[in-house]
Coordinates of N, CA and C and ligand atoms in Angstrom, one line a residue:
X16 N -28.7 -21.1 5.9 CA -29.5 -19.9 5.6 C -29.4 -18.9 6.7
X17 N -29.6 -17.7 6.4 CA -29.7 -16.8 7.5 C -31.3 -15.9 6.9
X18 N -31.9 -15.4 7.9 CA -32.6 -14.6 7.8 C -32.5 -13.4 8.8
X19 N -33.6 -11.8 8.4 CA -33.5 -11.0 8.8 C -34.8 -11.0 9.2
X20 N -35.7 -9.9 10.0 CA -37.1 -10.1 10.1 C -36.9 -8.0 10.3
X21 N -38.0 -7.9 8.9 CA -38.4 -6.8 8.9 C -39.8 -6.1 8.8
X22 N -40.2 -5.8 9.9 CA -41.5 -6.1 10.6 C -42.4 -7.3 10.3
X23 N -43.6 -7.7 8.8 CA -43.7 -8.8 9.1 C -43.4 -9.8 7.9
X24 N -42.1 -9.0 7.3 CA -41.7 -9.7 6.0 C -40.0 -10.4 6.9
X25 N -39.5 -11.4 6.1 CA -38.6 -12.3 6.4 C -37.9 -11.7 5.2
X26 N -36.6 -11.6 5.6 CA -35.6 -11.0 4.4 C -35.1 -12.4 4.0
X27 N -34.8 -13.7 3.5 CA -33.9 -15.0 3.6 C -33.1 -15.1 2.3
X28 N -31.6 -15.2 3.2 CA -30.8 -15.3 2.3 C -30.0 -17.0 2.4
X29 N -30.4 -18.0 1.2 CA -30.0 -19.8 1.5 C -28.5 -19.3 0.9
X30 N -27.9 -20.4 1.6 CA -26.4 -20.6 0.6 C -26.3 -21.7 -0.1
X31 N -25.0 -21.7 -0.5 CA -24.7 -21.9 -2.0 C -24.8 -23.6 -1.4
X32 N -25.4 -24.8 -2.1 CA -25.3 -26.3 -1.9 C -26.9 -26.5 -0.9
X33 N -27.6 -25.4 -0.7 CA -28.9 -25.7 0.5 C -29.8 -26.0 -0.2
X34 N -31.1 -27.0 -0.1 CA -32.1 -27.4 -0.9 C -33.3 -26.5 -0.7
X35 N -33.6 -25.7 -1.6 CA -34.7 -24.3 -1.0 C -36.0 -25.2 -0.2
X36 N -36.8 -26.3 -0.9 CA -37.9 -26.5 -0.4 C -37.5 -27.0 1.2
X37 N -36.8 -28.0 1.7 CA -36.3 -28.8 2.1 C -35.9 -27.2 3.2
X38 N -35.0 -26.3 3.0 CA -34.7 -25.8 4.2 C -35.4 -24.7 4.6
X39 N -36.3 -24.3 3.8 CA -37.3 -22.9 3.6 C -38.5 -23.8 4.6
X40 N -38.8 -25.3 4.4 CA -40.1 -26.1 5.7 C -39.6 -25.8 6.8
X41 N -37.7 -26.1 7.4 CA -37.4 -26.2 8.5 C -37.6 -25.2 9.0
X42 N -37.4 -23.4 8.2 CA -37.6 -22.6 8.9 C -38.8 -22.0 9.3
X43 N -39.8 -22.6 8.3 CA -41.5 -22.7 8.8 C -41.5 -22.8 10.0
X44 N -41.0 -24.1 10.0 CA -41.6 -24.9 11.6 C -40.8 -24.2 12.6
X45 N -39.7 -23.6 12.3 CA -38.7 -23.2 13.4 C -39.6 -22.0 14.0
X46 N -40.3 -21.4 13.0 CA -40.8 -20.0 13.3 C -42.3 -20.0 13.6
X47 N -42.7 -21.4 13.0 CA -44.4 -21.6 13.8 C -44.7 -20.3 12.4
X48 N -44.9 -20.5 11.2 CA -45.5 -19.8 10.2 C -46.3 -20.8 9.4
X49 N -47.5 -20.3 8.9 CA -48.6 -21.2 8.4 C -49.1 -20.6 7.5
X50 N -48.9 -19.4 7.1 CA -49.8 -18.9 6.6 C -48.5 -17.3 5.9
X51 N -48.6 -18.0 4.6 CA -47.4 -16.1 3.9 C -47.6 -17.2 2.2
X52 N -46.7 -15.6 1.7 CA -46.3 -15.4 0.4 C -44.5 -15.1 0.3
X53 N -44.5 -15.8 -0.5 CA -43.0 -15.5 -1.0 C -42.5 -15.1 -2.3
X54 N -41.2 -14.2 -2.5 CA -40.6 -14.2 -4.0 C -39.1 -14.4 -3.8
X55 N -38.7 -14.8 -5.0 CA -37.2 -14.7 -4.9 C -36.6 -14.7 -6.1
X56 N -35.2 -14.6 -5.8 CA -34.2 -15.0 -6.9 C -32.9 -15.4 -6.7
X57 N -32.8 -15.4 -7.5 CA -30.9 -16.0 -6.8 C -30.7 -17.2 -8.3
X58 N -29.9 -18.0 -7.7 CA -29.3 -19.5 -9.0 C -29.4 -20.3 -8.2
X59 N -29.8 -21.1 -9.3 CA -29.5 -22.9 -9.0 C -28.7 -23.8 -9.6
X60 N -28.1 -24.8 -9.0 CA -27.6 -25.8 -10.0 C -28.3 -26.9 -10.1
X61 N -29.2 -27.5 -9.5 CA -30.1 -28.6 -9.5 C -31.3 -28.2 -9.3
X62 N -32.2 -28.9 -10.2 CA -33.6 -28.5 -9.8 C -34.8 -29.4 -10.5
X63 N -35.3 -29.7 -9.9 CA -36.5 -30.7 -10.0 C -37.7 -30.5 -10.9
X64 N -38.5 -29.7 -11.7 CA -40.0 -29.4 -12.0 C -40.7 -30.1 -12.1
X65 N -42.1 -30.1 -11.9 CA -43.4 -30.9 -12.6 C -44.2 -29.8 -12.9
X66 N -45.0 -31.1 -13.6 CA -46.2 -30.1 -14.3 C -47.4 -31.2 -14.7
X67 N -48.7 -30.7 -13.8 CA -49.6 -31.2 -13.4 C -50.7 -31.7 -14.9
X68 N -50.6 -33.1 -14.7 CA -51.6 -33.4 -15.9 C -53.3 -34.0 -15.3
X69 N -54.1 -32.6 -15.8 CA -55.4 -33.2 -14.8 C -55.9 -34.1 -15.1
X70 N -56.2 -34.9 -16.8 CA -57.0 -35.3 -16.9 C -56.3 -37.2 -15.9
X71 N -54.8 -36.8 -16.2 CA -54.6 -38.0 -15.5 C -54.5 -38.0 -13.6
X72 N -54.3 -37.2 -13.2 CA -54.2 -36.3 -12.0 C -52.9 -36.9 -11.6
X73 N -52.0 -36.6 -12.1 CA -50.6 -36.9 -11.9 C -49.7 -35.9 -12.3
X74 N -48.5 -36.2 -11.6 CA -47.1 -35.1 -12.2 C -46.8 -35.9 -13.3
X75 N -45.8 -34.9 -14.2 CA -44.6 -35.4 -14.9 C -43.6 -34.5 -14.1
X76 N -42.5 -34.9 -14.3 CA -41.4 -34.1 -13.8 C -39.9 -34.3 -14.3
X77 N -39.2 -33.4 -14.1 CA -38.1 -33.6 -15.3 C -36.9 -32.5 -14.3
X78 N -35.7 -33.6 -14.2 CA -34.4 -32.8 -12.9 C -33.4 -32.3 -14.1
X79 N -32.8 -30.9 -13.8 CA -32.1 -30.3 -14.6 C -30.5 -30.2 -13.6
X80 N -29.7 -30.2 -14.4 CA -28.2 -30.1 -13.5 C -27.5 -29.7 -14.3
X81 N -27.7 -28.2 -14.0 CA -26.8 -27.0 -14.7 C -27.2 -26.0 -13.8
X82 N -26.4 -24.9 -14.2 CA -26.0 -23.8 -13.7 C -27.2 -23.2 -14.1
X83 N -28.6 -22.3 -13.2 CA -29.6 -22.2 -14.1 C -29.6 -20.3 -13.2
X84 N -30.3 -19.6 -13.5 CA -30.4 -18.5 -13.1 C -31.7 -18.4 -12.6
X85 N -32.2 -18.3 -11.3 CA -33.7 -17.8 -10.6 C -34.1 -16.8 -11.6
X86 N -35.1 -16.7 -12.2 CA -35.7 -15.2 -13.0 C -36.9 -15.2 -12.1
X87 N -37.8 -16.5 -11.6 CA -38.6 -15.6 -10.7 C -39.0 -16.8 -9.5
X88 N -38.8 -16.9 -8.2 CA -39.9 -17.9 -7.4 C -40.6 -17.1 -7.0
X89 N -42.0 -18.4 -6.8 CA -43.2 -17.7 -5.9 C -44.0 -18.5 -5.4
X90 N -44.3 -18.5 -4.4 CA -45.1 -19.8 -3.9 C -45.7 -19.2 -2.6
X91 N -46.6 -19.8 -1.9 CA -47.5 -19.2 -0.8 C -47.3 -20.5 0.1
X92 N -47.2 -20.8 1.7 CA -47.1 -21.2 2.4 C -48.6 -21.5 3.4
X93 N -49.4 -22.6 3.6 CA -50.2 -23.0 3.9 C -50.0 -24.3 5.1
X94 N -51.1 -24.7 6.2 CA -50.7 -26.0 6.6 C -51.9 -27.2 6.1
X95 N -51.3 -28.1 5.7 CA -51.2 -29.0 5.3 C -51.4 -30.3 6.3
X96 N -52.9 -31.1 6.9 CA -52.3 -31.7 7.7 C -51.5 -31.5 9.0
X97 N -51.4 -30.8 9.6 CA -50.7 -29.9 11.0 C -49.7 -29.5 10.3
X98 N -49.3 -29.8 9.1 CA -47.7 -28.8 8.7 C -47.6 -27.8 8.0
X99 N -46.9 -27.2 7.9 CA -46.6 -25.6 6.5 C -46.0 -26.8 5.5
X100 N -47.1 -26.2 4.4 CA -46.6 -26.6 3.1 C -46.2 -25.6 2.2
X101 N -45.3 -25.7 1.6 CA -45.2 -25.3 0.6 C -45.1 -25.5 -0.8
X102 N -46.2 -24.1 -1.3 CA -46.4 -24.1 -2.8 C -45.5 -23.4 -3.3
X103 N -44.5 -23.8 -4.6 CA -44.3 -23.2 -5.2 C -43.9 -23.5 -6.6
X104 N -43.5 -22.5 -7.4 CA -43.6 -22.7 -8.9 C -42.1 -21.5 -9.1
X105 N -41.4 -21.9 -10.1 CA -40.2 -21.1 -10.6 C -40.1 -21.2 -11.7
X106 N -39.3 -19.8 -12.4 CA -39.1 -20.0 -14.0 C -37.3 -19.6 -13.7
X107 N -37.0 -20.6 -14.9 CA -34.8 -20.8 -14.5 C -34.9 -20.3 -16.1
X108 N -33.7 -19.4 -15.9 CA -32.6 -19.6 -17.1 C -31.5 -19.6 -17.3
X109 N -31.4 -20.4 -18.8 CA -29.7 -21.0 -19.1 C -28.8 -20.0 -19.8
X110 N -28.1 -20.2 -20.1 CA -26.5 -19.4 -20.3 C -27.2 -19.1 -22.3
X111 N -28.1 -19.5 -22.5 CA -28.5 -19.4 -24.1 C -29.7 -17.8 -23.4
X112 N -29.8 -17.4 -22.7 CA -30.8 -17.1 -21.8 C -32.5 -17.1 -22.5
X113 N -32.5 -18.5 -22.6 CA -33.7 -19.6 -22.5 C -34.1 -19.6 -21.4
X114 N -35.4 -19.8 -21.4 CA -36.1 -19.6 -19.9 C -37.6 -20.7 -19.7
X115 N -37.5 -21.4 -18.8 CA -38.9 -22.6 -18.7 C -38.7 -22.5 -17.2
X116 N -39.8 -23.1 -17.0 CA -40.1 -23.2 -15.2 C -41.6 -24.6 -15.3
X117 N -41.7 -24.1 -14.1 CA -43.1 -25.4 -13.6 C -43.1 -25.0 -12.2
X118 N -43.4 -26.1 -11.1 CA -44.0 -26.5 -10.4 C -42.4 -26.9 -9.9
X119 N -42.5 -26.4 -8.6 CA -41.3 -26.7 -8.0 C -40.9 -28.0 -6.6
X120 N -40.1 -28.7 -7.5 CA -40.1 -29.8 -6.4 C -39.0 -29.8 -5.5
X121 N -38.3 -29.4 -5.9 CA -36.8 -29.0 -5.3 C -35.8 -28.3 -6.0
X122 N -35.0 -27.6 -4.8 CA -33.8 -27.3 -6.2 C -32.6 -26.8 -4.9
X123 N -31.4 -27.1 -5.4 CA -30.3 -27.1 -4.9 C -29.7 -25.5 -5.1
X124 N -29.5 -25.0 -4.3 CA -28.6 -23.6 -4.5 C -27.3 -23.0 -5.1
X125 N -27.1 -22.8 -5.9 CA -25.4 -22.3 -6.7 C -24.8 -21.1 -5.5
X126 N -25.3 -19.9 -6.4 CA -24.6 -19.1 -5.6 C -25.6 -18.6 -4.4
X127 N -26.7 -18.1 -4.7 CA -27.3 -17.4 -3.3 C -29.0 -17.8 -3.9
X128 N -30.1 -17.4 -2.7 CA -31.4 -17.2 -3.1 C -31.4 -16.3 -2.4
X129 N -32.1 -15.5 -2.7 CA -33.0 -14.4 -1.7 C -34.5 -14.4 -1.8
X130 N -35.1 -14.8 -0.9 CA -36.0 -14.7 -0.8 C -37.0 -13.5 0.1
X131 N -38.1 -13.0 -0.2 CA -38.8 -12.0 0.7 C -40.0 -12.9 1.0
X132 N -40.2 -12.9 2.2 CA -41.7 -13.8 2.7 C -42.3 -12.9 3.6
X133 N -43.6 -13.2 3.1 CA -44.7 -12.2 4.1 C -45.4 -12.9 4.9
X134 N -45.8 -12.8 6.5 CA -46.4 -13.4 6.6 C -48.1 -13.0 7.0
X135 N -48.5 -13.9 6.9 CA -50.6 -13.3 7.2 C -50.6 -14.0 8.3
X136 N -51.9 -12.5 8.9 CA -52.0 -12.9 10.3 C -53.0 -14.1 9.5
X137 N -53.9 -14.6 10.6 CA -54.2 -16.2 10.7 C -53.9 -17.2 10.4
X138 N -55.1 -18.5 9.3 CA -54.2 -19.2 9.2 C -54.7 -19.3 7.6
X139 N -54.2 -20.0 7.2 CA -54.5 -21.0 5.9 C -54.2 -22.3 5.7
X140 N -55.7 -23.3 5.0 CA -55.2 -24.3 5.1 C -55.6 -25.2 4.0
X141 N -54.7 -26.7 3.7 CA -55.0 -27.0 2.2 C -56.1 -28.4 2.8
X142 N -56.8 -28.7 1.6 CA -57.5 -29.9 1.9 C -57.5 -30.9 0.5
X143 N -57.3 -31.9 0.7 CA -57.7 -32.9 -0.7 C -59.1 -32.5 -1.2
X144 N -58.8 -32.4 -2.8 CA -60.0 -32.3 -3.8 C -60.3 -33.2 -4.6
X145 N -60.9 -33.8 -4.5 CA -61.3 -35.3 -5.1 C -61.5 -35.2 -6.8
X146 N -62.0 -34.1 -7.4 CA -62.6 -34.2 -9.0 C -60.7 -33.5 -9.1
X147 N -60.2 -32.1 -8.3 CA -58.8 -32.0 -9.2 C -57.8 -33.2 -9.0
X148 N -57.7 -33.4 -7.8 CA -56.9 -34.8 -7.2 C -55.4 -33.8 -6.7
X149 N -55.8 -32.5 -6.2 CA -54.6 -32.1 -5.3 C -55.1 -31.6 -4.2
X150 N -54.3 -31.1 -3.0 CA -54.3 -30.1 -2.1 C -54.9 -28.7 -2.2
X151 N -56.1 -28.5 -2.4 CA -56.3 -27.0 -2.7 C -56.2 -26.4 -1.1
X152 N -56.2 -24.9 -1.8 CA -56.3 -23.9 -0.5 C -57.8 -24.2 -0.1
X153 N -58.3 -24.4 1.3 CA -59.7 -24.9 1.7 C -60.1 -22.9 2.2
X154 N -60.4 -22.3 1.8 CA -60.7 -20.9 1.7 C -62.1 -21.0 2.4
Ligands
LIG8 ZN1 -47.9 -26.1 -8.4

């Protein structure tokens, strides 16, 4: 990945074979950020979703391996336990230009992502919620 820094937004551009979630934490921690918003787009060829079932408080999740088109990421960055976590959720579309998304657990890069991240001054942070059974933002 390379990134640009334009005042307090992050321009990031991943390449083609890089795992978004997986290399978007390293540059968290590289950059000491805890607390932002993000959007992007770009393609993927691998990509992971879930989708949260409360009454069971579990994922389902379902890995796609095709050539998919970014139409939208978005996810907010928080720490987690001393780390930046990341939230996020994507909607992909296929070559029928069909379009589904979820809850993003990974996904492998085709040709480019671009991402824009903002970051907020202090901090944010998530905590276990016992009745949802996830990580909420502790606000
Ligand atoms: Zn989610």
């Amino acid at each position: 990945m390379k990134h640009k820094k334009l005042g307090e937004k992050y321009i990031i551009r991943l390449f083609k074979g890089e795992k978004i979630i997986e290399t978007l934490t390293k540059f968290l921690e590289e950059e000491s950020i805890t607390a932002a918003y993000f959007s992007g787009i770009g393609a993927v060829i691998f990509a992971e979703l879930a989708h949260y079932d409360l009454e069971k408080k579990e994922y389902s999740s379902k890995k796609f391996k095709s050539p998919l088109e970014i139409i939208s990421l978005a996810g907010n960055i928080s720490l987690f336990e001393g780390k930046p976590m990341i939230h996020a959720h994507i909607s992909l579309g296929d070559k029928s230009m069909t379009m589904f998304g979820g809850h993003l657990k990974e996904a492998t890069v085709a040709a480019t992502c671009e991402i824009i991240l903002k970051v907020f001054e202090g901090s944010l942070k998530r905590k276990q919620d016992e009745e949802i059974g996830l990580n909420l933002l502790d606000l």
